[in-house]
PDB file of C-alpha atoms in Angstrom:
ATOM      1  CA  UNK A   1      75.269 172.215  58.411  1.00 63.00           C
ATOM      2  CA  UNK A   2      75.673 168.871  60.184  1.00 66.00           C
ATOM      3  CA  UNK A   3      74.741 170.135  63.590  1.00 91.00           C
ATOM      4  CA  UNK A   4      72.055 169.077  66.029  1.00 97.00           C
ATOM      5  CA  UNK A   5      71.499 171.793  68.610  1.00 97.00           C
ATOM      6  CA  UNK A   6      70.095 171.040  72.036  1.00 97.00           C
ATOM      7  CA  UNK A   7      68.976 173.560  74.617  1.00 97.00           C
ATOM      8  CA  UNK A   8      69.460 174.069  77.450  1.00 97.00           C
ATOM      9  CA  UNK A   9      72.862 172.465  78.085  1.00 96.00           C
ATOM     10  CA  UNK A  10      72.102 172.094  81.783  1.00 97.00           C
ATOM     11  CA  UNK A  11      68.807 171.999  83.649  1.00 97.00           C
ATOM     12  CA  UNK A  12      68.008 171.683  87.329  1.00 96.00           C
ATOM     13  CA  UNK A  13      64.397 171.136  88.262  1.00 93.00           C
ATOM     14  CA  UNK A  14      62.284 170.168  91.203  1.00 91.00           C
ATOM     15  CA  UNK A  15      59.949 167.201  91.178  1.00 89.00           C
ATOM     16  CA  UNK A  16      56.888 169.430  90.776  1.00 89.00           C
ATOM     17  CA  UNK A  17      58.259 171.555  87.939  1.00 90.00           C
ATOM     18  CA  UNK A  18      57.364 171.458  84.269  1.00 95.00           C
ATOM     19  CA  UNK A  19      60.188 172.029  81.827  1.00 96.00           C
ATOM     20  CA  UNK A  20      60.997 171.307  78.194  1.00 97.00           C
ATOM     21  CA  UNK A  21      64.093 170.202  76.344  1.00 98.00           C
ATOM     22  CA  UNK A  22      64.551 171.406  72.789  1.00 98.00           C
ATOM     23  CA  UNK A  23      66.346 169.939  69.818  1.00 98.00           C
ATOM     24  CA  UNK A  24      66.835 171.451  66.363  1.00 98.00           C
ATOM     25  CA  UNK A  25      68.422 170.262  63.128  1.00 97.00           C
ATOM     26  CA  UNK A  26      68.573 171.715  59.631  1.00 93.00           C
ATOM     27  CA  UNK A  27      69.949 168.742  57.736  1.00 94.00           C
ATOM     28  CA  UNK A  28      66.610 167.805  56.216  1.00 94.00           C
ATOM     29  CA  UNK A  29      66.439 164.654  58.331  1.00 95.00           C
ATOM     30  CA  UNK A  30      62.938 163.254  58.733  1.00 95.00           C
ATOM     31  CA  UNK A  31      63.768 160.904  61.620  1.00 95.00           C
ATOM     32  CA  UNK A  32      64.508 162.232  65.094  1.00 96.00           C
ATOM     33  CA  UNK A  33      65.257 160.487  68.371  1.00 96.00           C
ATOM     34  CA  UNK A  34      65.453 161.000  72.098  1.00 96.00           C
ATOM     35  CA  UNK A  35      67.895 158.993  74.205  1.00 96.00           C
ATOM     36  CA  UNK A  36      68.534 158.893  77.934  1.00 97.00           C
ATOM     37  CA  UNK A  37      72.047 158.236  79.214  1.00 96.00           C
ATOM     38  CA  UNK A  38      72.898 157.547  82.836  1.00 96.00           C
ATOM     39  CA  UNK A  39      76.465 157.921  84.062  1.00 93.00           C
ATOM     40  CA  UNK A  40      78.859 155.272  82.740  1.00 91.00           C
ATOM     41  CA  UNK A  41      76.071 153.598  80.767  1.00 94.00           C
ATOM     42  CA  UNK A  42      75.290 153.594  77.044  1.00 95.00           C
ATOM     43  CA  UNK A  43      72.465 155.771  75.708  1.00 95.00           C
ATOM     44  CA  UNK A  44      69.020 154.135  75.798  1.00 94.00           C
ATOM     45  CA  UNK A  45      66.467 154.870  73.114  1.00 94.00           C
ATOM     46  CA  UNK A  46      63.308 156.586  74.385  1.00 95.00           C
ATOM     47  CA  UNK A  47      61.371 157.824  71.350  1.00 94.00           C
ATOM     48  CA  UNK A  48      61.572 157.688  67.564  1.00 93.00           C
ATOM     49  CA  UNK A  49      59.829 160.150  65.260  1.00 94.00           C
ATOM     50  CA  UNK A  50      59.435 159.555  61.539  1.00 92.00           C
ATOM     51  CA  UNK A  51      57.840 162.242  59.367  1.00 92.00           C
ATOM     52  CA  UNK A  52      56.945 164.131  62.550  1.00 91.00           C
ATOM     53  CA  UNK A  53      54.940 161.179  63.840  1.00 93.00           C
ATOM     54  CA  UNK A  54      55.819 159.118  66.863  1.00 92.00           C
ATOM     55  CA  UNK A  55      56.743 155.670  65.638  1.00 84.00           C
ATOM     56  CA  UNK A  56      58.406 154.151  68.668  1.00 77.00           C
ATOM     57  CA  UNK A  57      57.941 154.716  72.394  1.00 79.00           C
ATOM     58  CA  UNK A  58      60.281 152.409  74.264  1.00 79.00           C
ATOM     59  CA  UNK A  59      58.032 151.993  77.335  1.00 86.00           C
ATOM     60  CA  UNK A  60      58.875 155.439  78.638  1.00 93.00           C
ATOM     61  CA  UNK A  61      56.864 156.773  81.618  1.00 93.00           C
ATOM     62  CA  UNK A  62      54.193 159.327  80.791  1.00 93.00           C
ATOM     63  CA  UNK A  63      56.013 162.034  82.759  1.00 95.00           C
ATOM     64  CA  UNK A  64      58.120 162.310  79.587  1.00 96.00           C
ATOM     65  CA  UNK A  65      56.077 163.714  76.708  1.00 96.00           C
ATOM     66  CA  UNK A  66      57.697 164.149  73.288  1.00 96.00           C
ATOM     67  CA  UNK A  67      56.518 166.540  70.616  1.00 97.00           C
ATOM     68  CA  UNK A  68      57.643 167.102  67.047  1.00 96.00           C
ATOM     69  CA  UNK A  69      56.084 170.392  65.885  1.00 95.00           C
ATOM     70  CA  UNK A  70      57.843 170.348  62.512  1.00 93.00           C
ATOM     71  CA  UNK A  71      60.552 168.493  60.629  1.00 91.00           C
ATOM     72  CA  UNK A  72      63.351 170.531  62.221  1.00 95.00           C
ATOM     73  CA  UNK A  73      62.267 170.600  65.850  1.00 97.00           C
ATOM     74  CA  UNK A  74      61.877 168.012  68.568  1.00 98.00           C
ATOM     75  CA  UNK A  75      60.818 168.752  72.125  1.00 98.00           C
ATOM     76  CA  UNK A  76      60.727 166.674  75.264  1.00 98.00           C
ATOM     77  CA  UNK A  77      58.275 167.949  77.869  1.00 97.00           C
ATOM     78  CA  UNK A  78      59.047 166.996  81.446  1.00 96.00           C
ATOM     79  CA  UNK A  79      56.581 166.931  84.310  1.00 94.00           C
ATOM     80  CA  UNK A  80      56.676 165.472  87.818  1.00 93.00           C
ATOM     81  CA  UNK A  81      60.053 163.873  87.334  1.00 94.00           C
ATOM     82  CA  UNK A  82      61.809 161.728  89.894  1.00 95.00           C
ATOM     83  CA  UNK A  83      65.430 162.054  91.065  1.00 95.00           C
ATOM     84  CA  UNK A  84      66.256 158.833  89.170  1.00 96.00           C
ATOM     85  CA  UNK A  85      65.384 160.664  85.950  1.00 97.00           C
ATOM     86  CA  UNK A  86      68.546 162.726  86.352  1.00 97.00           C
ATOM     87  CA  UNK A  87      70.667 161.926  83.309  1.00 97.00           C
ATOM     88  CA  UNK A  88      72.091 163.229  80.043  1.00 97.00           C
ATOM     89  CA  UNK A  89      69.316 163.514  77.453  1.00 97.00           C
ATOM     90  CA  UNK A  90      70.510 163.207  73.896  1.00 97.00           C
ATOM     91  CA  UNK A  91      68.702 164.132  70.720  1.00 97.00           C
ATOM     92  CA  UNK A  92      69.660 162.664  67.360  1.00 97.00           C
ATOM     93  CA  UNK A  93      68.467 162.829  63.774  1.00 97.00           C
ATOM     94  CA  UNK A  94      68.960 160.782  60.622  1.00 96.00           C
ATOM     95  CA  UNK A  95      67.799 160.242  57.091  1.00 94.00           C
ATOM     96  CA  UNK A  96      64.904 157.800  56.901  1.00 91.00           C
ATOM     97  CA  UNK A  97      66.925 155.656  54.496  1.00 90.00           C
ATOM     98  CA  UNK A  98      69.796 155.305  57.005  1.00 91.00           C
ATOM     99  CA  UNK A  99      68.209 155.413  60.426  1.00 90.00           C
ATOM    100  CA  UNK A 100      71.151 153.844  62.201  1.00 93.00           C
ATOM    101  CA  UNK A 101      73.556 156.560  61.050  1.00 95.00           C
ATOM    102  CA  UNK A 102      72.533 159.222  63.483  1.00 96.00           C
ATOM    103  CA  UNK A 103      73.758 162.723  64.176  1.00 96.00           C
ATOM    104  CA  UNK A 104      73.732 163.586  67.855  1.00 97.00           C
ATOM    105  CA  UNK A 105      73.446 166.806  69.769  1.00 97.00           C
ATOM    106  CA  UNK A 106      75.698 167.511  72.759  1.00 96.00           C
ATOM    107  CA  UNK A 107      72.864 166.743  75.148  1.00 96.00           C
ATOM    108  CA  UNK A 108      71.057 168.342  78.059  1.00 97.00           C
ATOM    109  CA  UNK A 109      72.328 167.379  81.481  1.00 96.00           C
ATOM    110  CA  UNK A 110      69.275 167.182  83.717  1.00 97.00           C
ATOM    111  CA  UNK A 111      69.291 167.128  87.498  1.00 97.00           C
ATOM    112  CA  UNK A 112      66.049 166.471  89.355  1.00 96.00           C
ATOM    113  CA  UNK A 113      66.051 167.550  92.983  1.00 93.00           C
TER     114      UNK A 113
ATOM    115  CA  UNK B   1      73.544 139.702  80.061  1.00 56.00           C
ATOM    116  CA  UNK B   2      73.823 142.504  77.515  1.00 66.00           C
ATOM    117  CA  UNK B   3      72.978 141.871  73.850  1.00 88.00           C
ATOM    118  CA  UNK B   4      76.097 143.730  72.747  1.00 94.00           C
ATOM    119  CA  UNK B   5      79.028 143.114  75.047  1.00 96.00           C
ATOM    120  CA  UNK B   6      82.189 145.174  74.596  1.00 97.00           C
ATOM    121  CA  UNK B   7      85.653 144.389  75.851  1.00 97.00           C
ATOM    122  CA  UNK B   8      87.656 145.696  77.440  1.00 97.00           C
ATOM    123  CA  UNK B   9      85.452 147.947  79.571  1.00 97.00           C
ATOM    124  CA  UNK B  10      88.272 150.470  79.802  1.00 97.00           C
ATOM    125  CA  UNK B  11      91.679 150.892  78.262  1.00 97.00           C
ATOM    126  CA  UNK B  12      94.633 153.125  79.092  1.00 98.00           C
ATOM    127  CA  UNK B  13      97.383 153.259  76.480  1.00 98.00           C
ATOM    128  CA  UNK B  14     100.510 155.270  75.843  1.00 98.00           C
ATOM    129  CA  UNK B  15     100.362 157.577  72.845  1.00 98.00           C
ATOM    130  CA  UNK B  16     101.610 155.814  69.737  1.00 97.00           C
ATOM    131  CA  UNK B  17     100.462 152.357  70.798  1.00 98.00           C
ATOM    132  CA  UNK B  18      97.983 150.239  68.887  1.00 98.00           C
ATOM    133  CA  UNK B  19      94.809 148.951  70.497  1.00 98.00           C
ATOM    134  CA  UNK B  20      91.755 146.816  69.760  1.00 98.00           C
ATOM    135  CA  UNK B  21      88.202 147.013  71.085  1.00 98.00           C
ATOM    136  CA  UNK B  22      85.821 144.100  70.648  1.00 97.00           C
ATOM    137  CA  UNK B  23      82.039 143.965  70.365  1.00 97.00           C
ATOM    138  CA  UNK B  24      80.258 140.618  70.659  1.00 95.00           C
ATOM    139  CA  UNK B  25      76.596 139.999  69.958  1.00 92.00           C
ATOM    140  CA  UNK B  26      74.460 137.183  71.292  1.00 87.00           C
ATOM    141  CA  UNK B  27      72.513 137.240  67.985  1.00 84.00           C
ATOM    142  CA  UNK B  28      73.282 137.533  64.290  1.00 82.00           C
ATOM    143  CA  UNK B  29      73.454 141.185  63.397  1.00 83.00           C
ATOM    144  CA  UNK B  30      71.689 143.050  60.585  1.00 82.00           C
ATOM    145  CA  UNK B  31      74.572 145.493  60.670  1.00 89.00           C
ATOM    146  CA  UNK B  32      77.057 146.859  63.168  1.00 94.00           C
ATOM    147  CA  UNK B  33      77.777 150.514  63.799  1.00 96.00           C
ATOM    148  CA  UNK B  34      80.631 152.175  65.651  1.00 98.00           C
ATOM    149  CA  UNK B  35      80.241 155.499  67.441  1.00 98.00           C
ATOM    150  CA  UNK B  36      82.552 157.586  69.596  1.00 98.00           C
ATOM    151  CA  UNK B  37      81.491 159.771  72.505  1.00 97.00           C
ATOM    152  CA  UNK B  38      83.641 162.412  74.123  1.00 92.00           C
ATOM    153  CA  UNK B  39      82.973 162.460  77.844  1.00 83.00           C
ATOM    154  CA  UNK B  40      79.566 163.979  78.618  1.00 79.00           C
ATOM    155  CA  UNK B  41      78.902 164.927  74.999  1.00 86.00           C
ATOM    156  CA  UNK B  42      77.020 163.639  72.007  1.00 89.00           C
ATOM    157  CA  UNK B  43      78.039 160.720  69.857  1.00 96.00           C
ATOM    158  CA  UNK B  44      79.837 160.800  66.524  1.00 96.00           C
ATOM    159  CA  UNK B  45      79.237 158.118  63.926  1.00 97.00           C
ATOM    160  CA  UNK B  46      82.456 156.393  62.865  1.00 97.00           C
ATOM    161  CA  UNK B  47      81.682 153.421  60.641  1.00 96.00           C
ATOM    162  CA  UNK B  48      79.017 150.992  59.495  1.00 95.00           C
ATOM    163  CA  UNK B  49      79.607 147.322  58.684  1.00 94.00           C
ATOM    164  CA  UNK B  50      76.911 145.276  57.020  1.00 90.00           C
ATOM    165  CA  UNK B  51      78.429 142.250  55.354  1.00 88.00           C
ATOM    166  CA  UNK B  52      80.145 139.360  57.054  1.00 88.00           C
ATOM    167  CA  UNK B  53      83.894 139.683  56.569  1.00 91.00           C
ATOM    168  CA  UNK B  54      83.627 143.384  55.796  1.00 94.00           C
ATOM    169  CA  UNK B  55      86.474 145.680  56.818  1.00 96.00           C
ATOM    170  CA  UNK B  56      86.511 149.478  56.717  1.00 96.00           C
ATOM    171  CA  UNK B  57      89.167 152.036  57.548  1.00 95.00           C
ATOM    172  CA  UNK B  58      89.111 155.745  58.210  1.00 91.00           C
ATOM    173  CA  UNK B  59      92.341 157.496  59.042  1.00 91.00           C
ATOM    174  CA  UNK B  60      93.916 155.329  61.750  1.00 95.00           C
ATOM    175  CA  UNK B  61      90.780 153.415  62.705  1.00 97.00           C
ATOM    176  CA  UNK B  62      89.868 150.050  61.167  1.00 98.00           C
ATOM    177  CA  UNK B  63      86.713 148.116  61.901  1.00 97.00           C
ATOM    178  CA  UNK B  64      85.892 144.521  60.948  1.00 96.00           C
ATOM    179  CA  UNK B  65      82.778 142.383  61.104  1.00 94.00           C
ATOM    180  CA  UNK B  66      83.351 138.651  61.320  1.00 91.00           C
ATOM    181  CA  UNK B  67      81.922 136.185  58.823  1.00 80.00           C
ATOM    182  CA  UNK B  68      79.121 135.060  61.117  1.00 85.00           C
ATOM    183  CA  UNK B  69      78.165 138.686  61.837  1.00 81.00           C
ATOM    184  CA  UNK B  70      78.245 138.246  65.573  1.00 91.00           C
ATOM    185  CA  UNK B  71      81.494 139.962  66.450  1.00 94.00           C
ATOM    186  CA  UNK B  72      83.211 143.163  65.440  1.00 96.00           C
ATOM    187  CA  UNK B  73      86.554 144.681  66.305  1.00 97.00           C
ATOM    188  CA  UNK B  74      87.773 148.270  66.179  1.00 98.00           C
ATOM    189  CA  UNK B  75      91.502 148.718  65.821  1.00 98.00           C
ATOM    190  CA  UNK B  76      93.329 152.012  66.323  1.00 98.00           C
ATOM    191  CA  UNK B  77      96.858 152.305  64.997  1.00 98.00           C
ATOM    192  CA  UNK B  78      99.384 154.675  66.577  1.00 97.00           C
ATOM    193  CA  UNK B  79      96.911 156.114  69.073  1.00 97.00           C
ATOM    194  CA  UNK B  80      96.766 159.856  69.765  1.00 97.00           C
ATOM    195  CA  UNK B  81      95.213 161.866  72.617  1.00 96.00           C
ATOM    196  CA  UNK B  82      92.452 162.854  70.171  1.00 95.00           C
ATOM    197  CA  UNK B  83      91.349 159.207  70.088  1.00 97.00           C
ATOM    198  CA  UNK B  84      90.388 159.350  73.762  1.00 97.00           C
ATOM    199  CA  UNK B  85      86.707 158.898  74.549  1.00 97.00           C
ATOM    200  CA  UNK B  86      84.077 156.211  74.833  1.00 97.00           C
ATOM    201  CA  UNK B  87      83.650 153.847  71.921  1.00 98.00           C
ATOM    202  CA  UNK B  88      80.238 152.307  71.460  1.00 98.00           C
ATOM    203  CA  UNK B  89      79.140 149.638  69.046  1.00 97.00           C
ATOM    204  CA  UNK B  90      75.491 149.687  68.038  1.00 96.00           C
ATOM    205  CA  UNK B  91      72.956 147.552  66.234  1.00 93.00           C
ATOM    206  CA  UNK B  92      69.289 147.460  65.307  1.00 88.00           C
ATOM    207  CA  UNK B  93      67.105 144.655  66.670  1.00 81.00           C
ATOM    208  CA  UNK B  94      64.523 144.876  63.916  1.00 78.00           C
ATOM    209  CA  UNK B  95      66.562 145.814  60.866  1.00 75.00           C
ATOM    210  CA  UNK B  96      64.087 148.659  60.255  1.00 77.00           C
ATOM    211  CA  UNK B  97      66.021 151.353  62.062  1.00 76.00           C
ATOM    212  CA  UNK B  98      63.462 151.707  64.837  1.00 80.00           C
ATOM    213  CA  UNK B  99      65.132 149.680  67.563  1.00 85.00           C
ATOM    214  CA  UNK B 100      68.707 150.873  67.707  1.00 90.00           C
ATOM    215  CA  UNK B 101      70.672 149.960  70.794  1.00 93.00           C
ATOM    216  CA  UNK B 102      74.236 150.362  71.980  1.00 96.00           C
ATOM    217  CA  UNK B 103      76.836 148.060  73.421  1.00 96.00           C
ATOM    218  CA  UNK B 104      78.235 148.384  76.912  1.00 96.00           C
ATOM    219  CA  UNK B 105      80.959 150.823  75.831  1.00 96.00           C
ATOM    220  CA  UNK B 106      84.745 151.002  76.081  1.00 98.00           C
ATOM    221  CA  UNK B 107      86.431 153.969  77.708  1.00 97.00           C
ATOM    222  CA  UNK B 108      89.765 154.838  76.096  1.00 98.00           C
ATOM    223  CA  UNK B 109      92.410 157.036  77.709  1.00 97.00           C
ATOM    224  CA  UNK B 110      95.538 157.912  75.730  1.00 97.00           C
ATOM    225  CA  UNK B 111      98.465 159.161  77.789  1.00 97.00           C
ATOM    226  CA  UNK B 112     100.713 161.654  75.970  1.00 93.00           C
TER     227      UNK B 112
END
């Protein structure tokens, strides 16, 4: 199984809502990532988890809150987002020994109204 | 300016034609990675190049990293509609795997 599953595929939320994005993998990868991708731009790294611990937070606003409850799951909790946060959110995972060879999910397309 | 600049920004080719995408770094690279993204979807890892002068091939795609490790090219031979998508080069600022970033991207359209 080389699949990274992200849910939901699409999400529309208001600026006062709280929602969560979910990501799951069963490849035994101990590194997991969140990326944000705006239209016609490359993905930008947001968070890196290694052994279920946050190792990198690329200066992401606190309205984005990641969580890694176990080695297979990664969540991104969203609260009080702004319209400019509308984007494709991608989850990825990798082996710790090859962190730049990442397996990506199909993404969650988020619209903030 | 971007750390990883790709050219061209977009490419439209007739099926069966060859094409080349370039990725230029402003710094010496620890390694260079090529990914492909179908429009609005996740990315698929294609190839990794680590040594200067290294060349790798998979099916009809060949990637090279120059001797100084500051430029890479991706060459597709006899393009097919299945090659269409966005090609992204990537690198790691720290060499530890914690600061991966992508190039500006090249959008490829293959006309049947």
